[in-house]
GROMACS .gro file of C-alpha atoms in nm:
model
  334
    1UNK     CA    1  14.412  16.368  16.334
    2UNK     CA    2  14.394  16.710  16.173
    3UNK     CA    3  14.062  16.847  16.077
    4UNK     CA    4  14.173  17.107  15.867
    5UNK     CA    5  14.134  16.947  15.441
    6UNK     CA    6  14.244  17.150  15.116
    7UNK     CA    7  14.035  17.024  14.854
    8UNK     CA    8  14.157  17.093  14.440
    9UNK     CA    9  13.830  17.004  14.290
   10UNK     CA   10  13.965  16.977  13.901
   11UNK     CA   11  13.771  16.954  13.633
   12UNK     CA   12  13.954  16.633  13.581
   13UNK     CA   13  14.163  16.549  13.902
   14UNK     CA   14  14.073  16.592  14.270
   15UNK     CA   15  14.343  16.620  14.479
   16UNK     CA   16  14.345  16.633  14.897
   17UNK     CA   17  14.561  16.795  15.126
   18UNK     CA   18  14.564  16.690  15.544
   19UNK     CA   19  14.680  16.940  15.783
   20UNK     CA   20  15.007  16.785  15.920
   21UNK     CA   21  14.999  16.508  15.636
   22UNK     CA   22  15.023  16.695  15.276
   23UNK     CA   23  14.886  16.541  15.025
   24UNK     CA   24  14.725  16.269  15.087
   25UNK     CA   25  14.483  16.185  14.782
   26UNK     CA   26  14.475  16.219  14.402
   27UNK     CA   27  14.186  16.073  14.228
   28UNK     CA   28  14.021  16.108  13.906
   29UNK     CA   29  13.699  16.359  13.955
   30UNK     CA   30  13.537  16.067  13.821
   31UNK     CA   31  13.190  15.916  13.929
   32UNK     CA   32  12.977  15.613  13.792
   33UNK     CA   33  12.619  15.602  13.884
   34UNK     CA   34  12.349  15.259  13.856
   35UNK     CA   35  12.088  15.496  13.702
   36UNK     CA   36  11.843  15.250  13.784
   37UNK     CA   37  11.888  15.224  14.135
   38UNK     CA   38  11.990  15.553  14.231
   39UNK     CA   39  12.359  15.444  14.385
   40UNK     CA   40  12.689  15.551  14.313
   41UNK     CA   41  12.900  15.236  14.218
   42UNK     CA   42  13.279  15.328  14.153
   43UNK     CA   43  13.457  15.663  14.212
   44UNK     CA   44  13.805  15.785  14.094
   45UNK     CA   45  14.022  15.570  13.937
   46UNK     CA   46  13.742  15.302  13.929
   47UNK     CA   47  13.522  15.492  13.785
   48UNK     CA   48  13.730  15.633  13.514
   49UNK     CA   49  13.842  15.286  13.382
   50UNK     CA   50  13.460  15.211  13.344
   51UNK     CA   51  13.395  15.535  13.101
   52UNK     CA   52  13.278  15.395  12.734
   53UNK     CA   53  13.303  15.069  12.832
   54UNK     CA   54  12.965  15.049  13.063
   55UNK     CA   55  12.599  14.895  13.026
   56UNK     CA   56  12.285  15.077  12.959
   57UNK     CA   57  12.238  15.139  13.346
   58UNK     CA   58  12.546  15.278  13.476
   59UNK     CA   59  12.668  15.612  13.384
   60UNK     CA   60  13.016  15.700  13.465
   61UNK     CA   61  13.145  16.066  13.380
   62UNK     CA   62  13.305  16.382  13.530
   63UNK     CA   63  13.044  16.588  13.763
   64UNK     CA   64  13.274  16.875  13.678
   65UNK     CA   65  13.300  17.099  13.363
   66UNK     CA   66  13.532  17.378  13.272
   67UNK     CA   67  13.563  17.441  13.621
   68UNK     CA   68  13.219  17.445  13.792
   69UNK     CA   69  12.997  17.218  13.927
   70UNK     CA   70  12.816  17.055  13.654
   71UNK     CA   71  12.666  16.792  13.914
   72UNK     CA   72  12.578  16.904  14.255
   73UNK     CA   73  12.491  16.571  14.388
   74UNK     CA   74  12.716  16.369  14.208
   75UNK     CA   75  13.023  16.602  14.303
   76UNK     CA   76  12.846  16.594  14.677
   77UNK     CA   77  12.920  16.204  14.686
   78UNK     CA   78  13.240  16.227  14.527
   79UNK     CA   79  13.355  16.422  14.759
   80UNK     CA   80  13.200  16.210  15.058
   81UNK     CA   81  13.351  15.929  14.896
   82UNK     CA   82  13.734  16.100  14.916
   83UNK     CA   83  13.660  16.238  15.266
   84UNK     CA   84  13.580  15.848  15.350
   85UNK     CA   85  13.941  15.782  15.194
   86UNK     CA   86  14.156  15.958  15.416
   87UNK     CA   87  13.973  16.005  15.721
   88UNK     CA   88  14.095  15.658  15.882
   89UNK     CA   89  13.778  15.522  15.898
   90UNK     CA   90  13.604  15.754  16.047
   91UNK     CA   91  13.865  15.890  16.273
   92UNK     CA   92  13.811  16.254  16.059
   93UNK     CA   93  13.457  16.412  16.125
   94UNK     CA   94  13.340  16.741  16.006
   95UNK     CA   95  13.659  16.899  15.855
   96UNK     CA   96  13.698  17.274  15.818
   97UNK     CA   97  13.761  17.233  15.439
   98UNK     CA   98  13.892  17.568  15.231
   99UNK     CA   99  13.864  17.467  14.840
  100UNK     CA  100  13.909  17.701  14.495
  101UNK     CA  101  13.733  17.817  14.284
  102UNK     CA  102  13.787  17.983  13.911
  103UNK     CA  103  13.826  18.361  13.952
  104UNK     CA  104  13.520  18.527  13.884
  105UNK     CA  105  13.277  18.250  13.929
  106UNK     CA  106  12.891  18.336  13.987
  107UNK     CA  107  12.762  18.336  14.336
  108UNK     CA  108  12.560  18.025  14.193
  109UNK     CA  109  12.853  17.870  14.134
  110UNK     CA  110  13.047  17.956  14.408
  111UNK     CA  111  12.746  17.805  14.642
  112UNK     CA  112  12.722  17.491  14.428
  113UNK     CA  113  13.099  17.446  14.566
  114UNK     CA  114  12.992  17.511  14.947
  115UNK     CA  115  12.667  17.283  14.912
  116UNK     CA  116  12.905  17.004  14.793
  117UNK     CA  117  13.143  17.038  15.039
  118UNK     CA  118  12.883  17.068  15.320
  119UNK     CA  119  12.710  16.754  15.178
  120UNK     CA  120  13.014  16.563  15.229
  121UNK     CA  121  13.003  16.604  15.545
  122UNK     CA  122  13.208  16.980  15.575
  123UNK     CA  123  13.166  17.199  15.861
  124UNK     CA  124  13.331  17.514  15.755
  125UNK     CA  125  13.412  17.600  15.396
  126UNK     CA  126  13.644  17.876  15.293
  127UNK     CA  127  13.710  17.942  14.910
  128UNK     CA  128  14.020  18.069  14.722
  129UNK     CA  129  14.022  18.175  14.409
  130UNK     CA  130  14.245  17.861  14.200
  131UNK     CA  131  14.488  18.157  14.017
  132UNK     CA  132  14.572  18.263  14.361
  133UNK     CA  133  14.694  17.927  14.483
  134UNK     CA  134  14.842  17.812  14.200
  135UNK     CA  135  15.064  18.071  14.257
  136UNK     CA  136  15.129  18.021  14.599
  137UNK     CA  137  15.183  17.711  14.558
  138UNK     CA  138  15.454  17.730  14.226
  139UNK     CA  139  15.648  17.933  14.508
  140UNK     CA  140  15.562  18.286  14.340
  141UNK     CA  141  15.580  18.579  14.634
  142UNK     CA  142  15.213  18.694  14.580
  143UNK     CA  143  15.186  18.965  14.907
  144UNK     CA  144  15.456  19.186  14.791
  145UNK     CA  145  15.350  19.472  14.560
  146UNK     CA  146  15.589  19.340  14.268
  147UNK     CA  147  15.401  19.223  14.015
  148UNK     CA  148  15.378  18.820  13.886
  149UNK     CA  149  15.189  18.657  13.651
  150UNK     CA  150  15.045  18.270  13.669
  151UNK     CA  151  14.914  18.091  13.415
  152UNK     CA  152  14.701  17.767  13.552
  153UNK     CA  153  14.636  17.517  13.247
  154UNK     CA  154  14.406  17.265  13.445
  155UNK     CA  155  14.146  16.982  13.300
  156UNK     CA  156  13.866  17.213  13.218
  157UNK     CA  157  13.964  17.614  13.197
  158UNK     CA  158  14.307  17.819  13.158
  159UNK     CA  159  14.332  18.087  13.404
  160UNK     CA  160  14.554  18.370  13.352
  161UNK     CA  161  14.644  18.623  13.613
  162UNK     CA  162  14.853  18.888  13.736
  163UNK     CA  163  14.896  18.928  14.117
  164UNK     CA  164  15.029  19.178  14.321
  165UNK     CA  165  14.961  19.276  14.686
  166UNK     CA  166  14.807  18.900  14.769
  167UNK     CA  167  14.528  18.963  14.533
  168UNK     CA  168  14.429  18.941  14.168
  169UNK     CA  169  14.483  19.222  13.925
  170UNK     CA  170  14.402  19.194  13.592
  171UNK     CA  171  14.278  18.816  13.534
  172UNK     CA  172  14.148  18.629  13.166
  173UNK     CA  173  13.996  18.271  13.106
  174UNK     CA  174  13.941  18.062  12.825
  175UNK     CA  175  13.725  17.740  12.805
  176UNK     CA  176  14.016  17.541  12.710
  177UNK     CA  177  14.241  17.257  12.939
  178UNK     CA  178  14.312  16.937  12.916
  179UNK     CA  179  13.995  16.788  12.821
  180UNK     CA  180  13.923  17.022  12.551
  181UNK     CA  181  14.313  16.921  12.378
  182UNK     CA  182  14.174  16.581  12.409
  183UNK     CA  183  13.888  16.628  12.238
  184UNK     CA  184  14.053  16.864  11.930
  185UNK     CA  185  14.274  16.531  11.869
  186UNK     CA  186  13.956  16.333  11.879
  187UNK     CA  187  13.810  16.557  11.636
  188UNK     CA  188  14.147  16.589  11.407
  189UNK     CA  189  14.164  16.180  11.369
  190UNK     CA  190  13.745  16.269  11.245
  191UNK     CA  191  13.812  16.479  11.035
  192UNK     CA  192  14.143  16.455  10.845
  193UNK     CA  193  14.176  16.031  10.854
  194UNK     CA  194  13.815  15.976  10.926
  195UNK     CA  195  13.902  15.733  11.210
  196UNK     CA  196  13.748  15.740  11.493
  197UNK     CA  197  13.973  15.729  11.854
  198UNK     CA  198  13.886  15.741  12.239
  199UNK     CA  199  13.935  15.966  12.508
  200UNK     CA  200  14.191  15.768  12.641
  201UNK     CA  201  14.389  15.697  12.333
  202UNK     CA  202  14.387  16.116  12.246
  203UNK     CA  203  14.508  16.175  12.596
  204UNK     CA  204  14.781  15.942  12.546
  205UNK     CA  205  14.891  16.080  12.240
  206UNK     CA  206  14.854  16.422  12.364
  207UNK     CA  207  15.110  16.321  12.676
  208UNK     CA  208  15.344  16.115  12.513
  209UNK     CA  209  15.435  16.270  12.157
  210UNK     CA  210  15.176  16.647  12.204
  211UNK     CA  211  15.406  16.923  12.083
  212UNK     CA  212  15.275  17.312  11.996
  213UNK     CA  213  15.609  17.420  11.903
  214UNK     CA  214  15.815  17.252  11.637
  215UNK     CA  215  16.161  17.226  11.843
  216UNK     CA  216  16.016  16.995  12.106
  217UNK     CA  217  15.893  16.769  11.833
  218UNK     CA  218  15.912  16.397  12.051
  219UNK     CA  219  15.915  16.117  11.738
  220UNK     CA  220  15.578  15.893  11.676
  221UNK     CA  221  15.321  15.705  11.853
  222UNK     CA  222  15.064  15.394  11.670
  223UNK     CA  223  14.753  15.415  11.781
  224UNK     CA  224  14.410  15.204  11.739
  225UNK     CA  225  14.108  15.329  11.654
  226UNK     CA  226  13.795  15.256  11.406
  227UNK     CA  227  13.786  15.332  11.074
  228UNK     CA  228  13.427  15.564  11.014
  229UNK     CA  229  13.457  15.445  10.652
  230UNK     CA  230  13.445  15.054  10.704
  231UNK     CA  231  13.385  15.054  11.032
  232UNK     CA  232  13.717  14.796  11.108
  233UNK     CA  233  13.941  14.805  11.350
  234UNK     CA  234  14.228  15.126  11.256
  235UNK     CA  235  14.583  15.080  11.346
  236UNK     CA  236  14.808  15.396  11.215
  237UNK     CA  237  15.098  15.580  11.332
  238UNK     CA  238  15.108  15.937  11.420
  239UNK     CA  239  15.420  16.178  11.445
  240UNK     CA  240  15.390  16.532  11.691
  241UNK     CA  241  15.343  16.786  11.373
  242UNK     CA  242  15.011  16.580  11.322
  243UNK     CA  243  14.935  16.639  11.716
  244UNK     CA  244  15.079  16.992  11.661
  245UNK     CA  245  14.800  17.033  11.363
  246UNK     CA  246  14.513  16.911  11.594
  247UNK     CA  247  14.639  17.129  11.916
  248UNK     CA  248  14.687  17.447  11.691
  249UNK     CA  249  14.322  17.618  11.752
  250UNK     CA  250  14.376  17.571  12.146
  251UNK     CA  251  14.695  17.642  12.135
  252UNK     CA  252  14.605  18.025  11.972
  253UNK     CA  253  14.343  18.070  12.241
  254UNK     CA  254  14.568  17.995  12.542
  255UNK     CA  255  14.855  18.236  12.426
  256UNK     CA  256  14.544  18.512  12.328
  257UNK     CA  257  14.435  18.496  12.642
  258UNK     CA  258  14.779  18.563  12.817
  259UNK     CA  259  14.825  18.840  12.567
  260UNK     CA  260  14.539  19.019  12.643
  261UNK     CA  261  14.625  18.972  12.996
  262UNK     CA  262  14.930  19.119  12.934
  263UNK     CA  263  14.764  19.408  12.739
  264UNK     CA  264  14.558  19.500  12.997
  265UNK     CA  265  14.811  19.499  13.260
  266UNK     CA  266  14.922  19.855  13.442
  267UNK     CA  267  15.251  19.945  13.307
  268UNK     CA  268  15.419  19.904  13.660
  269UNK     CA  269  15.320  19.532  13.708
  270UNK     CA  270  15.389  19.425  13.361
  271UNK     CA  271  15.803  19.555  13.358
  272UNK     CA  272  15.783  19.363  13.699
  273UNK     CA  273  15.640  19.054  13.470
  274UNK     CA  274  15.885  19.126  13.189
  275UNK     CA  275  16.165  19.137  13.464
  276UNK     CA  276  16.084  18.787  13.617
  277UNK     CA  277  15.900  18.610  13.395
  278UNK     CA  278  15.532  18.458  13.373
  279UNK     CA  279  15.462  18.061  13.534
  280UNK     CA  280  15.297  17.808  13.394
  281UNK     CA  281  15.109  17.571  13.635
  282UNK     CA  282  14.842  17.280  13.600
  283UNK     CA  283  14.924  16.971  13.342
  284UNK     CA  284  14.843  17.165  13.044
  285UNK     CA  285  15.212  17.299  13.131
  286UNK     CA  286  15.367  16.992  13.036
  287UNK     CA  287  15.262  16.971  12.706
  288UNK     CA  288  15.588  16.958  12.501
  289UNK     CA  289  15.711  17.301  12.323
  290UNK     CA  290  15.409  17.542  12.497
  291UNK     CA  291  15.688  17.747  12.695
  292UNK     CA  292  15.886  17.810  12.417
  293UNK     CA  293  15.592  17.884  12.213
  294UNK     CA  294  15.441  18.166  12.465
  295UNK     CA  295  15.819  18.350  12.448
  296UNK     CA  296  15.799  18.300  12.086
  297UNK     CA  297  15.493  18.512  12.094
  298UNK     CA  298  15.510  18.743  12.420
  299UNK     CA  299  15.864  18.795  12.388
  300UNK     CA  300  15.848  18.698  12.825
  301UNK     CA  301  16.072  18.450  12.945
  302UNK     CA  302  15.838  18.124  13.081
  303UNK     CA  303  15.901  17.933  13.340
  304UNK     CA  304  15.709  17.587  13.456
  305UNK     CA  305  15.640  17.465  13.804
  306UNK     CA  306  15.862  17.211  13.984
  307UNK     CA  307  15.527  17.024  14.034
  308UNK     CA  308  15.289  17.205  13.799
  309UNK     CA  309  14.995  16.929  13.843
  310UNK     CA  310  15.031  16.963  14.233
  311UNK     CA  311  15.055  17.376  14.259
  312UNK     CA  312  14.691  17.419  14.337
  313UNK     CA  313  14.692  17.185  14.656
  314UNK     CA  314  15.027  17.262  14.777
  315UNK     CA  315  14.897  17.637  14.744
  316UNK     CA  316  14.613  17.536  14.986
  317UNK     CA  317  14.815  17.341  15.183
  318UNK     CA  318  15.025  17.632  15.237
  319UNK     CA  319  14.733  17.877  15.315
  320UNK     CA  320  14.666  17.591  15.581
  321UNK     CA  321  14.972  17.543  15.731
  322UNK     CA  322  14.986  17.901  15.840
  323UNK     CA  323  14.645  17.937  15.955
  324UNK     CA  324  14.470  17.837  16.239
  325UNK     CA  325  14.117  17.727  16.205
  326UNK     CA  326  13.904  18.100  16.244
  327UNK     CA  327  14.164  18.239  16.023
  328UNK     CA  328  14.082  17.925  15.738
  329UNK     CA  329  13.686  18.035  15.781
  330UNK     CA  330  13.755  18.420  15.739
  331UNK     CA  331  13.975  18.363  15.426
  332UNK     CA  332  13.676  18.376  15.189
  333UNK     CA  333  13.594  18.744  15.277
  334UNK     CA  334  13.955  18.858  15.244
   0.00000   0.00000   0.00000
């Protein structure tokens, strides 16, 4: 078996790629913890399922936050714990593992990452910046010296980025992903109908009728919740220009920071942009009408992924397919 692993360690997904295999795990970066006796008790999908619903002694929540290790030691035995998944029982010891990062992470950071990775049991680890393989991966020709911009919408942090010449330009981020539209809904339900709605239930609406631009409108959704007044049981329905309302702060912020991006761009790279477009990657570029509305305001065409929530992976999976294993362990100098 291959010992060469890609890891995409989201903010809200981890996802694994094999050497020879492709992907071969996707998991919630999820992690619940018996405080009491010091042992992790359910990771991923397990783990997630438990979140709100657990006693006083367990503690189940994401060891990852806009991007970064929040939780060294938690992340450490997540990651043990997915290692443990597809290594066949065993069969897979001491992987070279390359793994990305944000752009412009602090060396703190950045060894957070490598002490994770080594404490699951790595014994090489190479890091690439996540803009960079997002873009490799959504099939963008990044070692040319045209210009192309990516825009990576993951759980935690949008990345914006302009490469040319296999590296990174001009590059903005802004605190704001998945979890953060999840939360404005939350916060909208608070505030405007004073009912109070779950992480879950915000997510779902956010996936199934979430619009930021009013010609991808997608009907109504009832949801359940509690009522902060009486403190009963809610049920009400909600229609996309509500979610549209609730997403319209994040929104603003995602298309600001690819306009400044844009702003700061030399005038060579950005008529290369303007000639072929800008890419959206990560599952923030499936929420309904956000294409349209970055044209709307950039006046760029937009294009989305073929498999926006995979393009990180199948970027490292790329980098690893081509590479043998000195040039995998070099890569983080390049």
């Amino acid at each position: 078996m291959s010992k060469h692993i890609g890891i995409d360690l989201g903010t809200s997904n981890t996802r694994i790629y094999m050497k020879g295999k492709g992907i071969v795990l996707r998991e919630p970066s999820v992690v619940a913890v018996d405080q009491m006796h010091k042992r992790v008790v359910a990771v991923g999908a397990d783990a997630k399922r438990m979140i709100g619903k657990t006693p006083g002694n367990i503690m189940a929540s994401y060891p990852m936050k806009e991007g970064v290790i929040a939780n060294i030691d938690e992340t450490g035995r997540m990651l043990r714990s997915y290692l443990g998944k597809v290594s066949a029982g065993g069969i897979l010891s001491r992987p070279t593992v390359i793994i990305c990062t944000p752009y412009g992470v602090t060396e703190v950071e950045r060894r957070a990452v490598e002490d994770s990775a080594f404490e699951a049991g790595a014994k090489n680890v190479a890091l690439i910046e996540e803009p960079l393989a997002a873009a490799i991966g959504s099939g963008l020709k990044t070692s040319g010296a045209r210009g192309c911009m990516i825009v990576n919408i993951g759980g935690g942090i949008t990345e914006v980025a302009v490469i040319s010449l296999g590296g990174i330009v001009k590059s903005t981020s802004v605190r704001e992903g998945g979890a953060s539209l999840d939360e404005a809904i939350v916060q909208y339900m608070k505030r405007e109908y004073k009912v109070l709605v779950g992480d879950g239930t915000a997510e779902a609406l956010k996936k199934n009728i979430g619009s930021v631009h009013q010609s991808m409108d997608r009907g109504e959704m009832e949801i359940r919740g509690r009522s902060l007044r009486t403190g009963l049981p809610a049920i009400m329905t909600l229609n996309s220009a509500q979610i549209r309302q609730a997403l319209g702060e994040q929104s603003k912020k995602i298309v600001g920071a690819i306009c400044q991006t844009l702003e700061n761009t030399p005038p060579e790279l950005s008529a290369d942009i303007f000639d072929f477009g800008i890419m959206l990657a990560g599952g923030g570029a499936l929420l309904g009408g956000l294409p349209e509305l970055i044209t709307k305001e950039t006046g760029v065409r937009v294009t989305v992924a073929k498999k926006p929530l995979d393009s990180v992976i199948l970027g490292i999976g790329r980098i690893i397919e081509a590479s043998d294993n000195d040039d995998i362990v070099r890569y983080r100098a390049r």
